[in-house]
Structure formats: C-alpha cells, structure tokens
Amino acid sequence: MSLLEHILQKVLEKIASVIAVFSQLFLYFPCGSKASNIEIAIAGYKLLQEKFYTREAFPQDWAWIQNELGCAYNCRIRGETAENLELAIEAFKSALPIYIGGRFSNEWAKTQTNLGITYCYRLRGDKNNNLEAAIKAFELALQVYSCEGFPENWAWTQNQIGYAYMQLKKEDVNNVEKAIQAFELALQVYTVDKFPSDWAITQNNLANTYLKRQQGNKEDNLEQAIHIFNSVLKKLINKQYPSQWAKIKNNLGIAYIKRKNGYKKDNLKLAVQAFESALQIYNSDDFPHEWATTQGNIGYAYQNAENYTKAHTAFAAAINIAESLRAEIISGSGIEADKQKLAEEWNPYYQNIVEVCLELAQDQPQYFADAMEYAELSKSRNLVELLATKNLYPKEDFYDRQGKQEDYERHCKELDELRRKNSSKQRQKESQEELKSLRKKRDNLLKNINDIDKTFKFTQKVNKISFSEMQALVKEDTVLIEWYITNSKIITFIVNHNKESEIKNIPFVLTSSSEDLDSLISLCKQYLQAYYATDKEKWQSKLNSHFRELAKILHIEEILSHIPETCNRLILVPHRFLHLLPLHALPLSEEQDKCLLDQFEGGVRYAPSCQLLQLSQRLQRTEFSNLFAVQNPKNVLASLKYAKLEVDVIRSFFSSNYVLQERDASEVTLKVSENLPSSHCCHFCCHGEFDLKSPLESALLLAEHGSETQKEDGRLTLAEIFGLTLDKCRLVTLSGCETGMVDPDSISDEYIGLPSSFLFAGSPSIVASLWKVNDISTALLMIKFYENLIEHWNKSSELEESAVAIALNKAQIWLRDLTRTRFKQSIEHWTKQPIEQWIKSLSLSYIDEFNLRSFFSTRTELEQWIENLSLRRTDKFYLERSLLQHQDEEKPFCQPYHWAAFCAIGQ
C-alpha cells in the first residue's frame, strides 16, 4: 500500500469513526426533535454500512452497525410502526451469526436481548408466539449474562423477560408470578441510587404486573401497584427521566380508574391529574402513540365520572391521532394485518365515543348523528380505503401540456396493475419479499409520475362519511338499519326520510340493555357450535327458534314500529357477528310464517357499512347481457349434481355467455381468461369454503390442474380474488357454500370475507351464502333469481339500485312457498322434458334419487317407487328407514335452511 493510499485509508477510518459517534449521539440525544434525531442516526448508520463497513471486509463493525440500526428502528417515530419493527428484527438477526463464538459472546447476548425486546412489541404475527420468541431470546442471553459476571446486563434481561411473561395472554396464572419474580431479581441489582432510570422502569413493570395479578386479594394487589407507582414518582425527577416519569404517571392514572377503595369521584380526579401530568411530557409530534393512549385514558376517566363533554373531547383527540397513524400504514407497508391490529388496539375508543355521544344526545340531539358517524368510522375501513383510492390517477392535462400522452396511458396501466397486485399480496401470509419489491416499483412509478404531475399521490385520506351523506343514500321509500355492538350494549340506528329526522338531521336510535348483549353473544355461540357440530340436521332444526330469539333480542318489533308504512325497501348494515346471520329471515311477531322479506317488497339488501354502500352506488354498470360462469369444477369434493341444470338454464337468459365446466374450470384458466374482465355477470356454481381460523384463506374451490408452467392448487382465495379485474361487472353470484360468511371474532374494522374481495375487484353487487347449502334448493333458487332479474332487465333495460335484492327476495319467497306440484312443473318448464326423463338423464345413485324425489313426492309415491326398484333387500331396507324420517310436507322447501342462506350485498 502506497503512502497516499495509507493516508487516505486513515482519513476514511477517521470519517467513519466520526459518523459512528455522531449517529450514536443523535440516537440518544435528549434535546431537539426526537423524531428528527432518530432519522439522522438511521441515515448515518446506513451510510456506514454502505460506504465504509461492508459485511465481507469488516464483519464485526458491520454487525455493530446492524445492532445499532436495529435499536434505531425499534424506537423510530416516523414511518409505519409495524414495518420499523420488522426492519429492527431483520437487523438484529443479521448481526447474530457474526457474533457466534467465544470472542463476541457479550455482543451476541446483547443482540439477543435487543431481539427479544423487539419481539415483545412486534405487531405482525401472533402476539403469544412473538412473546414466546422474546422469552427464548432472553433465556439465550442469560446463558451468557450472570449476576456475578454481568450484573447490569443480567438485571436488564431479567426485567425484559418479566415484561414478556407479564404480556402473555395464555390462561396460566404462573406467568404473572414468573414476571414478579423476574422483576424482583432485577431490583437486586437496580437500586435507585446506582441505576435510577432502570430502577424506575423495573418498578413500573412490577406495579403493572400487580394490576394484572389474579392470585391473592384483587384490591390488595391494586393498592400495592398504586403504592409502587407513587413511591417511584417521589424519587424520580421528571426532567431528568421524562419518558419513564410520564409512563408511570399514565399507569398510575389507570390504577386509580380501577380502584375500588375510597370515593369513586376522588379516584377519578386523581386519575385525570395523573394523565394530564403525563401529557406535560407526551406531545402528539414526538410521542403520537403515547399521547393518543393517554388522551383515551382521560376520556375513559371522564366517561366514568359522567363528564361526557370532556370525555368526548379526549376520545376525539385520541381517534384523530389513530387516524393519522393509520395513514402512515397505508402509505407505508399497506399490509392488511398491520391496519387490522392497529384498528383492534384503538377500537375501544370508537366504542366509547359512540356511547358518550348517546349520553350527550339526551340533551343535545345532534350528537345522535355524531354517534353514527363515529360508528361508521370504525367499520370496514380497509376496504373503504382501497375502493376510494382504486381509481386515483394523475391529471391528464399535465401530460398533454408536455406532449406525453403515451406516458399517461402507460402510467395509468402500471398503477392499475400495481394496485391489484398490492391488494392481493397484502392479504397473503408468505409475500413479504414480493411486497417489498412491489413497494419499490410503486415508489419508482410515483417518482416518474411526480416528474410530470407533482400533485399526484398513490393514496388519499378517506374522510368519515357525514350523517347527511348517509341520509342521501336512502330514498323516500327506503329505510336503513345499522347496528353497532360495543362491549356493553347493542345500538341500532334507523335512517329514513321521516319529518323528524329531516328537520333535526339525526337518525333514530335505540339502545339495548347489557342483558340483551349477553343473550346475543350466547345465541351466536350456540348457533356456531351447532353449525360446526357433526349433526347438521340438529342445527337446521333449530334455525326457526334461533331466528325467533334473535328477533326478540334485537327488538325487531320495536324497530319496525318506527318505520313509516310508506317504506318498502330495507338496507341492513350489520356489525361483527350479526354479519353471519340472515337478518332478512327474522320473523314478524304478528305473523310467525312471515319475515322481513314479506314486509319489504322492494327488497332487503345488505351493506358492510354506509361508506361502502356509497362507493358501490357510484359504480355505474349499464350493461347486463354478457355472462361468465363456472360450472362444477372437477376436484376432490363431491360433484354438484344439479350444477348443469342451474348453469344451463341461467346461461339461456343471456345473449352472450362463456362457461368453464368441470376440468376446464381451473384456477389457471380463470385467471388468464379474456372473457372474465369483459363480463357483466359472473356466476360461480362451485364449492366454497370459509376458513374460520384464517378468514383470509377462505376460497372458491376450482379444478386443481393447470399448465406445466402455471400449477395452481385450485383454491381461488380471498387474497387472489383481489387481483382480478371486474370493472364491467354488475353482479357476482357465489352459488356455493359459506361464500358470504365473514370473520365472527374480529373486533377490528375489517370486513373479511369473499364478498369484500369481489367488491374490490369491481362488482357493485354480490349474492352470497351464509352456510353450507343444499344442491337442489340452491339450483332452484338461483334459476328463479335470474329469471326474475332478466325479466326486470327486459322491462326497463337497466338494473337500477335494489334490482338484485328484489329479484333474490322474490325468488326466496317463491322457493319457501313452492308446492310439490309447482316444483315438478318448474323443472319440466326449465328442462323442457318430463321430470322422469330428466331424472333418468342425471344418472343418480338410488340414495340421491330418493333425496330428490322426496321433494316432490308423497310418502305413498315414495313407497311405490322403492317397491319397484330392483335392489337387494338390505338396500331397500335403508331407503325404507330413510322414508320414516320423510316429512310429508306440501311445501318441501319451507324451512329457512333452503331459502334463507343467500343475501344481496351492495347495490
């Protein structure tokens, strides 16, 4: 090496050393903007690893940078939290292999501890799994750290392992005891004199654990927590350790809210004082999450104190920050799980502000509208945001002025493709690397567009829908009923054009008791347990009683009494587990054989939220002549015996049709079909499956085989449907099992089910089912539905709003009231042949033929048919035993199981 090269090397080493020190100082610098300081540190560390210390040439220095970079991402304020934590985990994991070995055991243990801390706060993945991963990392670190050899590191790791045990949600009381033990071990080293900051953090964790403790007397545990918090605050100087001081103040306030000893008024006053003290440190710029959480706690304290005006102010402030944090996810990773977990975290504030609004509305009725607006704000937001930004394009004028029209068309096409791929990949578990690649492409495309149109953004903030906009969705003859379920009550909003609501611009609101909510939860549990049990007939037999009980719990009779007789159209907006139930089938109290469908002849339809209804109404689809259908895909499941009848008759109603049948109805063929994007109606006559444990894996089950280069598993999942293009489609019908079910356990804002994916793909109307449906009754219902729909189309040459619901509801009533004689006549009308000849053409097994004949034959006719069969005596005996269970009803499809499963969603 020459002298010049040697000097240059020394200069570079000096520069690198200065950047390293500079970055580390900024990462922990207490003055100025904390957010900006962290960004400067991250930029410095990135520069070091890219320009000075590569992994190959300087592995130890590179590993140190990775560890520091992980710490920076861990505490980063800007950007999207979930993504920052993933970057931190990636950095720590990258450093660990370098440190394996005796020489760097201390650095290895330190990195394990940092990794464990990050897992404790990780947003992606299962929380318990993350906490168990954290505990494993801490235990590995403790193999190196001993109390004697590394007392400070040992104590810090004990503190962190205690925190992980405290956060575990598993029903094991020993976890809390393990947490207390770990914190007490850490406090053997951490004393207030030697380690005041670490002592305060550990004491805070110990007090929080006592708040959660189930062993011993609950009030004694609470008093112990309050005592610890106050003891720490007496010794901790807020200006010296502001973050820890504010955190303890906030936790002390929570303890005072929970406190039973003393006067409630005094405890709540102390709670508010503690929260307001914390806000002296927390501000919305540097500590947005903590600031919002503390504001929410203030709101909860004021709500308990019945000071609803101040509670409203605090909750509204917390929600504003939650909305801005949400916007960061949208413009950052966009990953649905991140948005969903954020929504779950903040959901209690939306619930609380709705309840507070209802209290304020007793004297100020305008708060009824405010309550409904906040209820809407927490519903189906992910899908609303996707649909609202789906058609955002740069301004064409900018391209015209610069003579770049070809670039405009190319950019718009690339935007469409990126949005479809993003929306699909964001819902798939194993697509993180692909998402990173897509985000890079998005950023490059955005840069190219902004060179021409500087105003364009890939997303936009979606403002909450106002009550006046909700009211505009409802015509003179229409009423909208929206439910909202909090942790304490069921709230029903009724919107129509009666004089009172028009004058005051407010909805009519009914609130239930907590007993009603308990009854609803109990009913839904019974319903789902019966549905997923092996004895499906028992579930079917209880449907009528379940629906009667549900009508009573929801006070349907009272709701109907507030609806003008002039309203003959009904829009239902369920919430949470109400999405699983056919509310249109709820019985009318005065006429037990009649239901909501009978009262609202103009149709009963559903919407996930008012804002989604508004977006679907804006999708104008004027054509309805081109059918794309999938018929009975060949797979491992049983063949759909009446799929041919269903699709053959339905396709005859359309002037143009394209049908994928059996083996040709594969996932690959569908995805590449040129006929799908141009279709006006898509009909899927195939098996469907709702995955209760992982709703995003719910799917339509198509044929499995594909080409050699494009092998697919035959499961067209919810995530994959987001990638389809149905921009000309007016209606998607999912004539299969469980195609309309959504996640019953979600308390977040997501509407997770197959209908949501087709709404995003472009269809304003979906018809889907809420359970495993019967082959023959579904075929009859679908044919009649399309017959009604085409009749409507032929009369008016358009399918206006509610046309789908009207056609479906009429078909459901028709099927419910269908007699045996009319059944035979309908089959012969549609097949244009005698029913016996049609049955012969099906080549059914004798059991399937018996089941079919049981719908249109009397017991005597069935006995005669069995007698004439050329079967072994054992086989005849089986049929005769089945005959004993035959219900000799004049209306064979009168039970809700046959006609109530399908619902019309959207327009």
Coordinates of C-alpha atoms in Angstrom, one line a residue, residues 35 39 76-84 123-124 284-289 320-335 338-339 342 346 381 385 426 439 442-443 458-462:
A35 CA -38.1 12.0 15.6
E39 CA -33.8 9.8 11.3
R76 CA -38.3 5.2 15.4
I77 CA -41.2 7.6 15.4
R78 CA -41.6 8.3 11.7
G79 CA -42.8 5.8 9.2
E80 CA -45.0 2.9 9.9
T81 CA -44.5 1.2 13.3
A82 CA -45.0 -2.4 12.2
E83 CA -42.6 -2.1 9.3
N84 CA -40.0 -0.4 11.5
L123 CA -47.3 -6.1 15.7
R124 CA -47.1 -8.7 13.0
S284 CA -48.5 14.4 19.6
D285 CA -45.5 15.0 17.4
D286 CA -42.7 13.1 19.2
F287 CA -44.9 10.6 21.1
P288 CA -48.1 10.2 19.0
H289 CA -48.9 6.7 20.2
N320 CA -57.6 11.8 15.3
I321 CA -54.1 10.5 16.1
A322 CA -55.2 6.9 15.4
E323 CA -56.4 8.0 12.0
S324 CA -53.0 9.7 11.2
L325 CA -51.1 6.5 12.3
R326 CA -53.4 4.5 10.1
A327 CA -52.5 6.8 7.2
E328 CA -48.8 6.0 7.8
I329 CA -49.6 2.3 7.3
I330 CA -51.5 3.0 4.1
S331 CA -48.6 5.0 2.6
G332 CA -46.0 2.6 4.1
S333 CA -46.4 -1.2 4.1
G334 CA -50.1 -1.2 3.4
I335 CA -50.2 -4.6 4.9
D338 CA -50.9 -4.1 10.3
K339 CA -54.0 -2.0 9.8
L342 CA -54.0 -1.0 14.8
W346 CA -57.9 1.7 19.0
R381 CA -62.2 1.0 6.8
E385 CA -59.8 3.0 1.7
Q426 CA -51.0 -7.6 1.3
R439 CA -43.3 -1.1 -2.9
R442 CA -44.5 1.8 -6.6
D443 CA -42.0 4.3 -5.4
F458 CA -50.7 7.0 -4.6
T459 CA -53.3 7.1 -1.8
Q460 CA -55.6 9.7 -0.3
K461 CA -57.0 10.2 3.2
V462 CA -60.6 9.0 3.4

